[in-house]
Coordinates of C-alpha atoms in Angstrom, one line a residue:
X1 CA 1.1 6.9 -79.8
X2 CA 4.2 7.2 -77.4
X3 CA 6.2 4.3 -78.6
X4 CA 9.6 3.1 -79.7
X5 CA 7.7 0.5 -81.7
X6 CA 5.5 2.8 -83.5
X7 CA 8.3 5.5 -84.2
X8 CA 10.5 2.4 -85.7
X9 CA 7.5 1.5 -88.0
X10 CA 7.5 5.1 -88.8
X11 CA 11.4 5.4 -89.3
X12 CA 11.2 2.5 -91.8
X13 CA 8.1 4.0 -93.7
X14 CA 10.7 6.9 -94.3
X15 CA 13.3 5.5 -95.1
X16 CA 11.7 2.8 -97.1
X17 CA 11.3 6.3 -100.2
X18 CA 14.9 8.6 -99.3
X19 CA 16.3 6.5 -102.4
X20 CA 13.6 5.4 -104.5
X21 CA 9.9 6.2 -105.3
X22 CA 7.9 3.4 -104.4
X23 CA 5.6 3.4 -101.7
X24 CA 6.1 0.5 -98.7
X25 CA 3.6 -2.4 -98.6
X26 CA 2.6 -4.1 -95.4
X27 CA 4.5 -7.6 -96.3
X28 CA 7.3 -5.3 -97.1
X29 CA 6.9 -3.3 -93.8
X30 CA 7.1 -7.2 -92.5
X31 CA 9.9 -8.3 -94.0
X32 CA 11.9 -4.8 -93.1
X33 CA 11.0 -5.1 -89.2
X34 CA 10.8 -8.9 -89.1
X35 CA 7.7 -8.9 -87.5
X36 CA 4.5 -11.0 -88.6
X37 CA 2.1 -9.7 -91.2
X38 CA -0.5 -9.6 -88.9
X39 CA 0.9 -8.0 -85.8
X40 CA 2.2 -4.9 -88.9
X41 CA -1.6 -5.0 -90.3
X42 CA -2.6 -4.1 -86.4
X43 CA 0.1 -1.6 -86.2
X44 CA -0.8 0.5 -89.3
X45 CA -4.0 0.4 -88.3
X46 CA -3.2 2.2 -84.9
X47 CA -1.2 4.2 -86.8
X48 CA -3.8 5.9 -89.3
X49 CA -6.2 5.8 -86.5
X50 CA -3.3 8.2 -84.8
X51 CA -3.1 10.5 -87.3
X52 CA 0.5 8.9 -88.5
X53 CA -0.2 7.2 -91.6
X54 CA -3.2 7.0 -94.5
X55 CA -3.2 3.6 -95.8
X56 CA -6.0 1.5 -97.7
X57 CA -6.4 -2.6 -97.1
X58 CA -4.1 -4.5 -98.9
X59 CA -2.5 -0.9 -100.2
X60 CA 1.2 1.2 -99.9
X61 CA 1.3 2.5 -96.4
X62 CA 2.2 6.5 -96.6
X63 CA 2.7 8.9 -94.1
X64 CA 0.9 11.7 -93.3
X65 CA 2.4 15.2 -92.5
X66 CA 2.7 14.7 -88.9
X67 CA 3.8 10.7 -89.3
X68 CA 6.8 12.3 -91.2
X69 CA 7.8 15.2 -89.0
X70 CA 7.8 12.0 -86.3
X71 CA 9.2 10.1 -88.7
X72 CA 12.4 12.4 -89.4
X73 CA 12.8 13.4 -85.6
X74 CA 13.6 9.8 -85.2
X75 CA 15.6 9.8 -88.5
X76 CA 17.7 12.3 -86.7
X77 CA 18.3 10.4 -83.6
X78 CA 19.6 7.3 -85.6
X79 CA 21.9 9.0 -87.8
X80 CA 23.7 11.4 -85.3
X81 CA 24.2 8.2 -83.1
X82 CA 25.4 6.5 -85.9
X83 CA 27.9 9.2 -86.5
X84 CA 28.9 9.8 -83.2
X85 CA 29.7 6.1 -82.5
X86 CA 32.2 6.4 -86.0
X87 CA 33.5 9.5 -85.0
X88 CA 34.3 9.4 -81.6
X89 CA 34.2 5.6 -80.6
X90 CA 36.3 4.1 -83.6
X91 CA 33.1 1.7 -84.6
X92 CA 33.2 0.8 -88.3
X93 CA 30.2 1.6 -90.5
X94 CA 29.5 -1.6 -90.7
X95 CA 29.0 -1.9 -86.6
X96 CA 26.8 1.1 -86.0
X97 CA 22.8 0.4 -87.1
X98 CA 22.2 -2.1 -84.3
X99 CA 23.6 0.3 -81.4
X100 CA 21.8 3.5 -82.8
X101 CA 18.4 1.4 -83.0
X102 CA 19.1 0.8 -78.8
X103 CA 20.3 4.3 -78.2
X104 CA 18.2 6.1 -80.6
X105 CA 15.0 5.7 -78.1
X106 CA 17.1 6.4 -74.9
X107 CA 19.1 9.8 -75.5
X108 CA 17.5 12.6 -73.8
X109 CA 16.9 15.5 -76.2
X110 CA 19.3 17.5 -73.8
X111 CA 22.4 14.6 -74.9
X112 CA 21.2 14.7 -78.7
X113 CA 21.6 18.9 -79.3
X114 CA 25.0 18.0 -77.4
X115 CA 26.0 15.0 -79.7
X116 CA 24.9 17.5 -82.8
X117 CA 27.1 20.4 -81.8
X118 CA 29.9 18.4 -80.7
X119 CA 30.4 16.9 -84.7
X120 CA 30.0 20.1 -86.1
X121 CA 26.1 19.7 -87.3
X122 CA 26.4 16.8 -89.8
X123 CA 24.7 16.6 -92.3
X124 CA 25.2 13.1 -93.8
X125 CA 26.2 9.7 -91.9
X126 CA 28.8 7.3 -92.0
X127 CA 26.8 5.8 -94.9
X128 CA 25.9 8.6 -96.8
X129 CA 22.2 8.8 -95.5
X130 CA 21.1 12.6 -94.8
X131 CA 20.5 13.5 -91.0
X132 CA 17.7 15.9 -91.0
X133 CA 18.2 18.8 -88.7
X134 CA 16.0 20.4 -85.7
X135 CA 14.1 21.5 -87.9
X136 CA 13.2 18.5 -90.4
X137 CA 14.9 19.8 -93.0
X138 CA 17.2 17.7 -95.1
X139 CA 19.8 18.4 -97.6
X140 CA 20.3 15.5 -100.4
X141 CA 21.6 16.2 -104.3
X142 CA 20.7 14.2 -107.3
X143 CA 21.2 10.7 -107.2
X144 CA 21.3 7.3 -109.5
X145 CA 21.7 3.7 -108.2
X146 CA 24.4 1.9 -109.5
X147 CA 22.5 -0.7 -111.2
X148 CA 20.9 1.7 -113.2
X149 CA 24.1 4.2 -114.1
X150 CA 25.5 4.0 -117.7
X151 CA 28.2 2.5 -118.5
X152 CA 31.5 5.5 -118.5
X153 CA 29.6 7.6 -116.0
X154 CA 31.2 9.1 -113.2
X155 CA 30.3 9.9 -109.8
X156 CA 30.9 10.1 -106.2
X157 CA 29.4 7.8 -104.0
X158 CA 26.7 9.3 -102.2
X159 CA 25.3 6.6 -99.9
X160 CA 26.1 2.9 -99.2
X161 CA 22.8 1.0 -98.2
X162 CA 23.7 -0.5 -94.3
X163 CA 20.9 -3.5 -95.1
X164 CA 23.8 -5.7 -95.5
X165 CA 27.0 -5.2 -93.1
X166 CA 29.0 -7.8 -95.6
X167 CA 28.2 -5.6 -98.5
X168 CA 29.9 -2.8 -96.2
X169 CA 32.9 -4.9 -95.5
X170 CA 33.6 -5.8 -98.5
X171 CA 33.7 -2.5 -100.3
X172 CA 35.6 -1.2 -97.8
X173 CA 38.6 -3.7 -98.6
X174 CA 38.5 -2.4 -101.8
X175 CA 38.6 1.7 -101.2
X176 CA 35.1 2.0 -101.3
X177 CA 33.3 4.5 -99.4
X178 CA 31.0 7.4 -99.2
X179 CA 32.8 10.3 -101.2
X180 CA 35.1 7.9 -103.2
X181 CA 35.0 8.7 -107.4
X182 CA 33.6 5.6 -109.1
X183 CA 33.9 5.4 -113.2
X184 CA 30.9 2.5 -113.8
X185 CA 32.0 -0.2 -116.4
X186 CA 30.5 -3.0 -118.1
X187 CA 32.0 -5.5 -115.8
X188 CA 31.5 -3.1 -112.7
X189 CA 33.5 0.0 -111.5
X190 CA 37.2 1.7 -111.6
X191 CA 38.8 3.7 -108.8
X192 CA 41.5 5.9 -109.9
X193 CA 42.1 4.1 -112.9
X194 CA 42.1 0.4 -111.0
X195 CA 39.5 -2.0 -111.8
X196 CA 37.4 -3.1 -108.3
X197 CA 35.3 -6.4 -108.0
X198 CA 32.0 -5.8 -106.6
X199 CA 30.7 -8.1 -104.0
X200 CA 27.2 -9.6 -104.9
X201 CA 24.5 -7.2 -103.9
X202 CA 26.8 -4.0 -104.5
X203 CA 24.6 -2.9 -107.5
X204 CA 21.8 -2.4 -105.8
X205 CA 23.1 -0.5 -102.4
X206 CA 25.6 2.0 -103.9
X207 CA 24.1 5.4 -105.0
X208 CA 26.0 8.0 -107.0
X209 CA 25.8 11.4 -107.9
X210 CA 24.7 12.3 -111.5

């Protein structure tokens, strides 16, 4: 199955457990790709029958050895464009995901090795997310979500969650990014001593290290 559509379904699948452990639904599949229930229920389907992913009616959709190693070759393309865009086109991290999902299918493999070696082999994008190498492999360290670190811990920020560009905006104004030292309080965060509002949503898409 030769297809951007199928290796976006199977980026997303991915993605959908880098941060957390449950496994993807079909109406969440949906709701992530914007695409009807029942053109993803036909989807999977070709997909399983390919090999790609095992999934049961009405059950999580997982993939399969070979739907990952797809699955993280596209992973790669994404997050090197991503990072090349920030690095040498001055786009903000808040601009980036809809270009890399035009480019991502249209780099020749030739361009991508180029783009890699140019940046210096990256290993994380502008957000924090890991970008596997050649190889598949990826590097990522212990991690909690913000919602669910204690009060008085105290971390860097590992990875900002580009679902929402507002959310990225709006930390930004307020010196938040990926590497920034974040004390957690009972009515938020501190940076360097300074109390910073969190924008509605912030909780939930800023991971830190433990």
């Amino acid at each position: 199955m030769a297809s951007p559509a199928a290796d976006d379904y199977l980026k997303t699948v991915y993605a959908h457990t880098e941060w957390q452990d449950a496994a993807i639904t079909p109406s969440v599949l949906a709701a992530k790709l914007g695409i009807a229930p029942s053109s993803v229920t036909e989807m999977v389907k070709k997909l399983a029958a390919a090999g790609l992913v095992s999934h049961v009616p009405y059950g999580a959709v997982r993939l399969t050895d070979a739907g990952t190693q797809r699955a993280l070759a596209m992973v790669r393309r994404h997050r090197l464009v991503e990072t090349w865009l920030v690095r040498e086109f001055d786009y903000r991290w808040d601009e980036v995901h809809d270009e890399a999902e035009v480019l991502e299918h249209t780099i020749s493999d030739r361009l991508l090795e180029g783009i890699d070696v140019r940046l210096g082999r990256p290993r994380f994008d502008p957000h924090g997310d890991a970008i596997p190498d050649a190889d598949g492999r990826v590097d990522r360290e212990p991690f909690v979500l913000l919602a669910d670190a204690p009060v008085g811990h105290v971390g860097r920020v590992l990875r900002v969650s580009d679902d929402d560009p507002e959310i990225l905006r709006a930390l930004e104004s307020h010196g938040v990014d990926v590497g920034t030292q974040v004390e957690v309080t009972a009515s938020g965060a501190r940076i360097d001593g300074a109390a910073v509002p969190l924008p509605d949503g912030a909780l939930s898409a800023v991971w830190l290290s433990t």
